[in-house]
Short mmCIF file of C-alpha atoms and ligand atoms in Angstrom, two decimals:
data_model
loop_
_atom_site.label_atom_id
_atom_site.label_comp_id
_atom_site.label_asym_id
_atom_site.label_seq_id
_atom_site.Cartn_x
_atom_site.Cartn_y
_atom_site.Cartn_z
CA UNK A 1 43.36 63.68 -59.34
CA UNK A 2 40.55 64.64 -61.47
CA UNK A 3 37.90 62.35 -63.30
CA UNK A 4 38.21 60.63 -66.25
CA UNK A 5 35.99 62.59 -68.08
CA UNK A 6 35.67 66.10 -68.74
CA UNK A 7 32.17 66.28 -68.60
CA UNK A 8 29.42 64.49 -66.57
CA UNK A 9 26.44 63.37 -69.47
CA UNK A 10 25.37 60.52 -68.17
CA UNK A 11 26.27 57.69 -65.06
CA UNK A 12 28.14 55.41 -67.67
CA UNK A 13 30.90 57.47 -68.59
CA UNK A 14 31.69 57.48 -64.15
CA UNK A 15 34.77 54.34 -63.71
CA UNK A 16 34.33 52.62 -60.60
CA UNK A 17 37.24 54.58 -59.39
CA UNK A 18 35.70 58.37 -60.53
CA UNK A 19 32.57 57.20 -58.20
CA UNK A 20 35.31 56.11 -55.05
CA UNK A 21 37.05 59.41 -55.74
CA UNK A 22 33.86 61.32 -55.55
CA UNK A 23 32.38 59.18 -52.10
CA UNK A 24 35.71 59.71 -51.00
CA UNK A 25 35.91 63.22 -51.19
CA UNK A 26 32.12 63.70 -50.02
CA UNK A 27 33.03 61.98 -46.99
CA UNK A 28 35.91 64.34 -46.35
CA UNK A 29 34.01 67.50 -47.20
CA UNK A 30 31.05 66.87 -44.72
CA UNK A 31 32.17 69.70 -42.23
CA UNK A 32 32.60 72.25 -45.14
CA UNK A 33 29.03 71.28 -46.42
CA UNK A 34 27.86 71.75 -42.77
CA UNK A 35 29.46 74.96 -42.38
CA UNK A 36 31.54 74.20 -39.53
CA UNK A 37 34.75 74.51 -41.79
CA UNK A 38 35.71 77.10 -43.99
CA UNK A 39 37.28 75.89 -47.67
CA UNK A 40 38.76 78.41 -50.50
CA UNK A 41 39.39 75.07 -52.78
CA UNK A 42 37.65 77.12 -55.45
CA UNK A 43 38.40 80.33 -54.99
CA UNK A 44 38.16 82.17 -58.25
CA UNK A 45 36.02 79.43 -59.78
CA UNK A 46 32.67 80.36 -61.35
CA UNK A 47 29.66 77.74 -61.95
CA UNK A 48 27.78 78.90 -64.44
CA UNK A 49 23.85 77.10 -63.97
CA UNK A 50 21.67 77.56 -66.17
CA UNK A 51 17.95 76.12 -65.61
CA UNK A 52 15.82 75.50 -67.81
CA UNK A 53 13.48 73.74 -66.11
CA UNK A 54 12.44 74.55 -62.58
CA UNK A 55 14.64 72.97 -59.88
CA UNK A 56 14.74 73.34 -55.85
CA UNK A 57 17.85 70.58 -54.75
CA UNK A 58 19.23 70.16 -58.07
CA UNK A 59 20.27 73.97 -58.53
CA UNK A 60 20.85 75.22 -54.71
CA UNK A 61 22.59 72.67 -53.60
CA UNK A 62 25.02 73.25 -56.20
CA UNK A 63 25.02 76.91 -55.50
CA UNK A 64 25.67 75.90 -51.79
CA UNK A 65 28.25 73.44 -52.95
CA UNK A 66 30.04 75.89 -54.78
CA UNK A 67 30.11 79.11 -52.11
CA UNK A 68 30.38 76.05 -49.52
CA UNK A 69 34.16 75.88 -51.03
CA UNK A 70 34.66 79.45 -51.97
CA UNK A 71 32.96 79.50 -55.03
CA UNK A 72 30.70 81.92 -57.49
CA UNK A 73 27.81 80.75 -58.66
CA UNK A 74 26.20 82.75 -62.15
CA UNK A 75 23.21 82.05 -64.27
CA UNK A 76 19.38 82.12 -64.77
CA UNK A 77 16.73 79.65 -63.35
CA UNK A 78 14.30 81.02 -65.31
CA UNK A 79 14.67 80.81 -69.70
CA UNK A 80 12.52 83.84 -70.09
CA UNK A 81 14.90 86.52 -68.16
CA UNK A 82 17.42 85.18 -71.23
CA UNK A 83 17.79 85.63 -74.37
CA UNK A 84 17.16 82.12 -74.77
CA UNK A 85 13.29 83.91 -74.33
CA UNK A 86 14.33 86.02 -78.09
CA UNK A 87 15.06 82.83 -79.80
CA UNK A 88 18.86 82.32 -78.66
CA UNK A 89 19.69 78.42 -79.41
CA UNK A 90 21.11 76.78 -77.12
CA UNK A 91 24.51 75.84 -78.22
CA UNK A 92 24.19 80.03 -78.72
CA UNK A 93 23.88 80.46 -75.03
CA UNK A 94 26.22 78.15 -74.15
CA UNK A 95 29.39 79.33 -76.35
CA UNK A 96 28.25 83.30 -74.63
CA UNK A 97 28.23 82.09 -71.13
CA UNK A 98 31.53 79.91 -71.26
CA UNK A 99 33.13 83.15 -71.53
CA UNK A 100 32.04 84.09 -67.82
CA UNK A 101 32.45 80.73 -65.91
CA UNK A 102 34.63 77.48 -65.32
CA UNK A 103 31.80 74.90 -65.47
CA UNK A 104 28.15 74.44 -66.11
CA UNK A 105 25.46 72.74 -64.65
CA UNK A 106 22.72 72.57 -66.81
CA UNK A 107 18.99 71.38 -66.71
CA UNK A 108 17.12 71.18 -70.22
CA UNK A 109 14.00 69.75 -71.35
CA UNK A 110 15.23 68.46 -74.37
CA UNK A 111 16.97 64.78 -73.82
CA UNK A 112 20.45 64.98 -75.58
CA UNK A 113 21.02 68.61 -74.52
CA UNK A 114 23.67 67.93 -72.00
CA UNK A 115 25.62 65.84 -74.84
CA UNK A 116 24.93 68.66 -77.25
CA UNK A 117 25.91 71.25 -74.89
CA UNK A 118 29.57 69.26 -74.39
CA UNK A 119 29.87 69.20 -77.92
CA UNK A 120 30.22 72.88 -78.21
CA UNK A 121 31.66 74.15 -74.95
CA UNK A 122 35.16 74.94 -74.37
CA UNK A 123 34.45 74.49 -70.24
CA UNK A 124 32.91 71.07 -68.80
CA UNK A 125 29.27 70.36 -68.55
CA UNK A 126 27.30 68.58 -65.49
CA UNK A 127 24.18 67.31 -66.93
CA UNK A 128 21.36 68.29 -64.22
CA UNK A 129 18.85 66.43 -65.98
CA UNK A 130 18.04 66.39 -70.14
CA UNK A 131 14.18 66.12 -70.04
CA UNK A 132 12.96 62.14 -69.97
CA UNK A 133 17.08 61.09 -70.43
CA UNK A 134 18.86 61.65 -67.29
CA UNK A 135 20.37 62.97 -64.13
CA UNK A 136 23.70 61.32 -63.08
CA UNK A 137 24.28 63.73 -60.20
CA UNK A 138 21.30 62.71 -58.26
CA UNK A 139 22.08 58.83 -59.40
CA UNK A 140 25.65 60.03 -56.97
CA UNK A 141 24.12 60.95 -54.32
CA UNK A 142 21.57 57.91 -54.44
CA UNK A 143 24.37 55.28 -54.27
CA UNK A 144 26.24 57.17 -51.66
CA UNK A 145 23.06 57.25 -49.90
CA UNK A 146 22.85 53.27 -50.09
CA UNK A 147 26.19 52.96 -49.27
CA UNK A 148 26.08 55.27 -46.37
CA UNK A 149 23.15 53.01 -45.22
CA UNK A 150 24.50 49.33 -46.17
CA UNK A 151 27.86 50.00 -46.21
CA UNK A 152 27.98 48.83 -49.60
CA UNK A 153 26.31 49.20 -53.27
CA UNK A 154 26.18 45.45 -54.31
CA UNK A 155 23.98 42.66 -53.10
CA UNK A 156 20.74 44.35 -52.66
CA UNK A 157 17.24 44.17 -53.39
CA UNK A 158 16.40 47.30 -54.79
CA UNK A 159 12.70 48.27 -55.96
CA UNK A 160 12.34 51.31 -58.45
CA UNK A 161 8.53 52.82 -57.85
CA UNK A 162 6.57 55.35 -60.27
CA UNK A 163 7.07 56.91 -63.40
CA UNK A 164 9.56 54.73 -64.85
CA UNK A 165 8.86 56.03 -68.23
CA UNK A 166 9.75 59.40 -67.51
CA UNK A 167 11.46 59.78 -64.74
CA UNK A 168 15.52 60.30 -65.37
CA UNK A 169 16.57 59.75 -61.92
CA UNK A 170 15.40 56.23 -62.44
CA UNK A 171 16.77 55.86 -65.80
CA UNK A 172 20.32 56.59 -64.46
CA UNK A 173 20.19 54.64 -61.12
CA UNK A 174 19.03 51.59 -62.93
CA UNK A 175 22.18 51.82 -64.98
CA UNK A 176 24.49 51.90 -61.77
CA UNK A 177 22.43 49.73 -59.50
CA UNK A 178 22.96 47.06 -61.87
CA UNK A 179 26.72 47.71 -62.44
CA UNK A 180 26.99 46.75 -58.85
CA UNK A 181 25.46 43.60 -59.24
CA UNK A 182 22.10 44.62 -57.70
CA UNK A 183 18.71 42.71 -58.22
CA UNK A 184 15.96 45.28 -59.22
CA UNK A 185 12.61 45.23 -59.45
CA UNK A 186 11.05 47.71 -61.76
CA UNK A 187 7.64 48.68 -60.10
CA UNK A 188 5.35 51.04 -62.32
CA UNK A 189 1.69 51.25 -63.11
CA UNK A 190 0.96 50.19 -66.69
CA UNK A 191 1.88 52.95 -69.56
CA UNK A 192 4.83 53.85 -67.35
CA UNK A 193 7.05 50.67 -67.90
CA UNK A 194 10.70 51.36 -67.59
CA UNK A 195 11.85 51.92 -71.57
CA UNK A 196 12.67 48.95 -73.33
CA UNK A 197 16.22 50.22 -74.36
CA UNK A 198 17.25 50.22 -70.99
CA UNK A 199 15.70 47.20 -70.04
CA UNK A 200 17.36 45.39 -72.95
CA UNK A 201 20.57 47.08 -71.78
CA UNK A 202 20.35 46.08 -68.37
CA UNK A 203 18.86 42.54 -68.96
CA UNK A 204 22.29 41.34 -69.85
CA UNK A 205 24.14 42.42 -66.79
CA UNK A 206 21.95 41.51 -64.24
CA UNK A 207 18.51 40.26 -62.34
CA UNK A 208 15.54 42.39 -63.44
CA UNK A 209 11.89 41.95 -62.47
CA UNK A 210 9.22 44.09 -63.74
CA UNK A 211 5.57 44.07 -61.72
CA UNK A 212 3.04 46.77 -61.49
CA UNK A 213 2.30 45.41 -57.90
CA UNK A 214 4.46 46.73 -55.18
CA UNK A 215 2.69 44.76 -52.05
CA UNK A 216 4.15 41.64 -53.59
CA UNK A 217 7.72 42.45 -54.13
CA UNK A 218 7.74 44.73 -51.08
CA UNK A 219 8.78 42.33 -48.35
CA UNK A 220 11.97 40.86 -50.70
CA UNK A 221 13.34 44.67 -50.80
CA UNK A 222 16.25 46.41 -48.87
CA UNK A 223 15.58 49.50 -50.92
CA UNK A 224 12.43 51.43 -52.12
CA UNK A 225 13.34 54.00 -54.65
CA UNK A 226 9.80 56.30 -54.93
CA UNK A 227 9.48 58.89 -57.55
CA UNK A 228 6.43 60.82 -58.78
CA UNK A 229 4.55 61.12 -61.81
CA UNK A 230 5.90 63.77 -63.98
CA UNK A 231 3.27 65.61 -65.46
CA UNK A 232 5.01 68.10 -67.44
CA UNK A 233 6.37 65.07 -69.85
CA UNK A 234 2.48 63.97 -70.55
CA UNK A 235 1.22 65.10 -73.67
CA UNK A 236 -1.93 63.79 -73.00
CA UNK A 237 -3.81 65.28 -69.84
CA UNK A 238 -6.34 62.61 -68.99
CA UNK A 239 -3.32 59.81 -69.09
CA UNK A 240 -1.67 61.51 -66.27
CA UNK A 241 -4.96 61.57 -64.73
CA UNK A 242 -5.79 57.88 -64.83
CA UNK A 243 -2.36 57.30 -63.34
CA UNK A 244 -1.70 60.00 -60.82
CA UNK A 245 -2.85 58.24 -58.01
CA UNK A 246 -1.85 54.52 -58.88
CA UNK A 247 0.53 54.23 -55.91
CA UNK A 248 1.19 55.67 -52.30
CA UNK A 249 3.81 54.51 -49.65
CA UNK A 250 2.22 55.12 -46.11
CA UNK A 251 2.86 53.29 -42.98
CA UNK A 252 0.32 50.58 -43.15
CA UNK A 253 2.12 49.28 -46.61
CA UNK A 254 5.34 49.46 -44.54
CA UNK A 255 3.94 47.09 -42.22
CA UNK A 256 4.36 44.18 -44.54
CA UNK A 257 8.24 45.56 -45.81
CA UNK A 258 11.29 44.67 -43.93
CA UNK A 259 12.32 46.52 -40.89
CA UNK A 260 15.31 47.43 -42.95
CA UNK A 261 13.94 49.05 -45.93
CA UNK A 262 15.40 52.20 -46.84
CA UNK A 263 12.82 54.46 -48.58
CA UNK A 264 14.36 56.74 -50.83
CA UNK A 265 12.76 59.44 -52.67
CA UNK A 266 14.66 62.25 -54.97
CA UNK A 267 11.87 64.82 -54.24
CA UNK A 268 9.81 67.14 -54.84
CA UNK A 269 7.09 64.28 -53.54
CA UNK A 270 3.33 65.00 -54.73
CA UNK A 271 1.33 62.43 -52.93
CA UNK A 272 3.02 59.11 -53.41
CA UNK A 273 4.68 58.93 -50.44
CA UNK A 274 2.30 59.64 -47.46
CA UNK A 275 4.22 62.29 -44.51
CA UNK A 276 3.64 60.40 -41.61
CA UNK A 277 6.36 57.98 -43.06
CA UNK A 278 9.08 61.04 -43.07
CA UNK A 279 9.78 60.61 -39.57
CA UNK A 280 9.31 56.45 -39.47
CA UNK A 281 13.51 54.54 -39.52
CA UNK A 282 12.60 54.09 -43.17
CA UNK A 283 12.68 57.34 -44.78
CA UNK A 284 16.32 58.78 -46.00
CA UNK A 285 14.65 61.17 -48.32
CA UNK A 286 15.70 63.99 -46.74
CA UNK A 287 19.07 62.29 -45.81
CA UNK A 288 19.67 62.29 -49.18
CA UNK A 289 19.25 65.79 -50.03
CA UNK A 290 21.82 66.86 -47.71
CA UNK A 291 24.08 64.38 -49.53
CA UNK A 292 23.39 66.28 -52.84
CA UNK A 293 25.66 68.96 -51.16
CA UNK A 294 28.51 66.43 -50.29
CA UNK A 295 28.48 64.81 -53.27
CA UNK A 296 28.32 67.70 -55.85
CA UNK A 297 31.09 69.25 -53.38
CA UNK A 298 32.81 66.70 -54.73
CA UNK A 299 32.40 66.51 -58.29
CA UNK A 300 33.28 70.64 -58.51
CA UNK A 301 36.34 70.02 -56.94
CA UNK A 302 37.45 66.84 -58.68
CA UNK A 303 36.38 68.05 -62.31
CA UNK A 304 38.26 71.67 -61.42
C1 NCD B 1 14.16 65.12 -59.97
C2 NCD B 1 14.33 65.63 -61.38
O1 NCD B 1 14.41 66.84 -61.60
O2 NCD B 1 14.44 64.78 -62.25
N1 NCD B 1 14.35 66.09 -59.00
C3 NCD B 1 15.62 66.27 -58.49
O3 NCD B 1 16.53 66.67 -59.19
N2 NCD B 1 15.83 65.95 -57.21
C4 NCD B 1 12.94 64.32 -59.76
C5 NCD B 1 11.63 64.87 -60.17
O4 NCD B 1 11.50 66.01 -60.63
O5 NCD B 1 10.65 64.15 -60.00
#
């Protein structure tokens, strides 16, 4: 069984078949994540998670995930209770705590400190999100969403909304979205354009249109992929300010989208999308936070 790699960095190094072995699986584990059967599949397994950065879904669902199939789950979710808080590096941290668990899950502000992690652990690394880079656990449970929804990943119209600058979970979904032949459209205010790397990268396999006005592109789209600013990566205050409040999904936007649209969101929302949409046919947000459990069920038991 298994993956093919060790550790999960980023979306690219997933094969088509590591992402059908992980949908597969999630499907099959649904009960377990719902608590209506009882698993041991990793008894005497310990996920070590270690947040640097704070994190509600990300880290508890894979606490959940992890006592969901018999599981224990140590680490910090706050640097200063560590040593990490006395000047501890952390390729330091990591080669102490690899000593007490079987796997890590670990959230960093730095970009490149998942890979750097892998580098020096003796026990695989889930990258939970590297500061601006990205999050390919959340980019798992996004497709499965869209797939759980469509019944399949390719052929869509899918619009990417916000911070495209900053935000990882749109830096990794871009990457998969357009491995299966998807047509996005990259929707940001200006300043928060969608790097030009990945752009470049992406422009060869696929579609890609880039707008900063969402009522235009909104009627083509079968999904709407919302994330927020994020204000911790602004150096500069009064930017964040002048583009807080750029965009905002609410019900009489919808009016003009298709009856179809999936709205996705990974959360924690601020104000972009409005709540009287959370209980319209559109909104999977919170569909896909239950997913994060399937899903990262899942990956723990494939990549142990
Ligand atoms: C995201 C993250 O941490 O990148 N949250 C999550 O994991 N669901 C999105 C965000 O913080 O905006």
């Amino acid at each position: 069984m298994g993956l093919k790699s060790e550790n999960i960095i980023t979306f690219n190094e997933l094969s088509d078949d590591d992402i059908e072995k992980i949908f597969s699986q999630a499907e099959k584990l649904e009960p377990i994540a719902r608590g209506k059967k009882e698993s041991n599949r990793l008894e005497g397994k310990i996920l070590g998670s270690l947040f640097f950065e704070p994190s509600t879904r990300t880290k508890l669902s894979f606490k959940s995930a992890t006592q969901r199939l018999g599981g224990k789950v140590i680490g910090f979710s706050r640097p200063e209770v560590s040593s990490v808080k006395k000047g501890e590096s952390l390729a330091d941290t990591i080669r102490t705590v690899e000593n007490y668990c079987d796997i890590f899950v670990l959230r960093h502000p730095q970009m490149g400190s998942a890979k750097l992690a892998a580098e020096v652990s003796e026990v695989p690394i889930i990258n939970a999100g590297d500061g601006a880079g990205h999050h390919p656990t959340q980019t798992l449970l996004d497709l499965f969403t869209i797939r759980k929804n469509f019944d399949r990943m390719e052929n869509l119209k899918i619009g990417l909304l916000g911070d495209l600058k900053y935000g990882r979970t749109v830096h990794s979904l871009a990457y998969a979205t357009s491995r299966f032949k998807n047509e996005l459209y990259f929707i940001s205010p200006s300043g928060l354009e969608m790097p030009r790397e990945i752009v470049n990268d992406l422009s060869e396999e696929g579609k890609i249109n880039e707008t900063s006005d969402l009522e235009e592109v909104l009627p083509e789209l079968d999904v709407l992929y919302v994330t927020r600013v994020q204000k911790e990566r602004f150096s500069d205050l009064s930017e964040y300010k002048r583009v807080k409040d750029s965009y905002k999904v609410d019900l009489d936007l919808l009016e003009s989208a298709d009856q179809d649209l999936k709205v996705l969101h990974p959360l924690p929302r601020v104000d972009e999308i409005s709540s009287e949409v959370d209980t319209s046919p559109h909104a999977k947000y919170f569909d896909q936070v239950f997913y994060g459990v399937t899903v990262r069920m899942a990956i723990l038991s494939l990549l142990l």
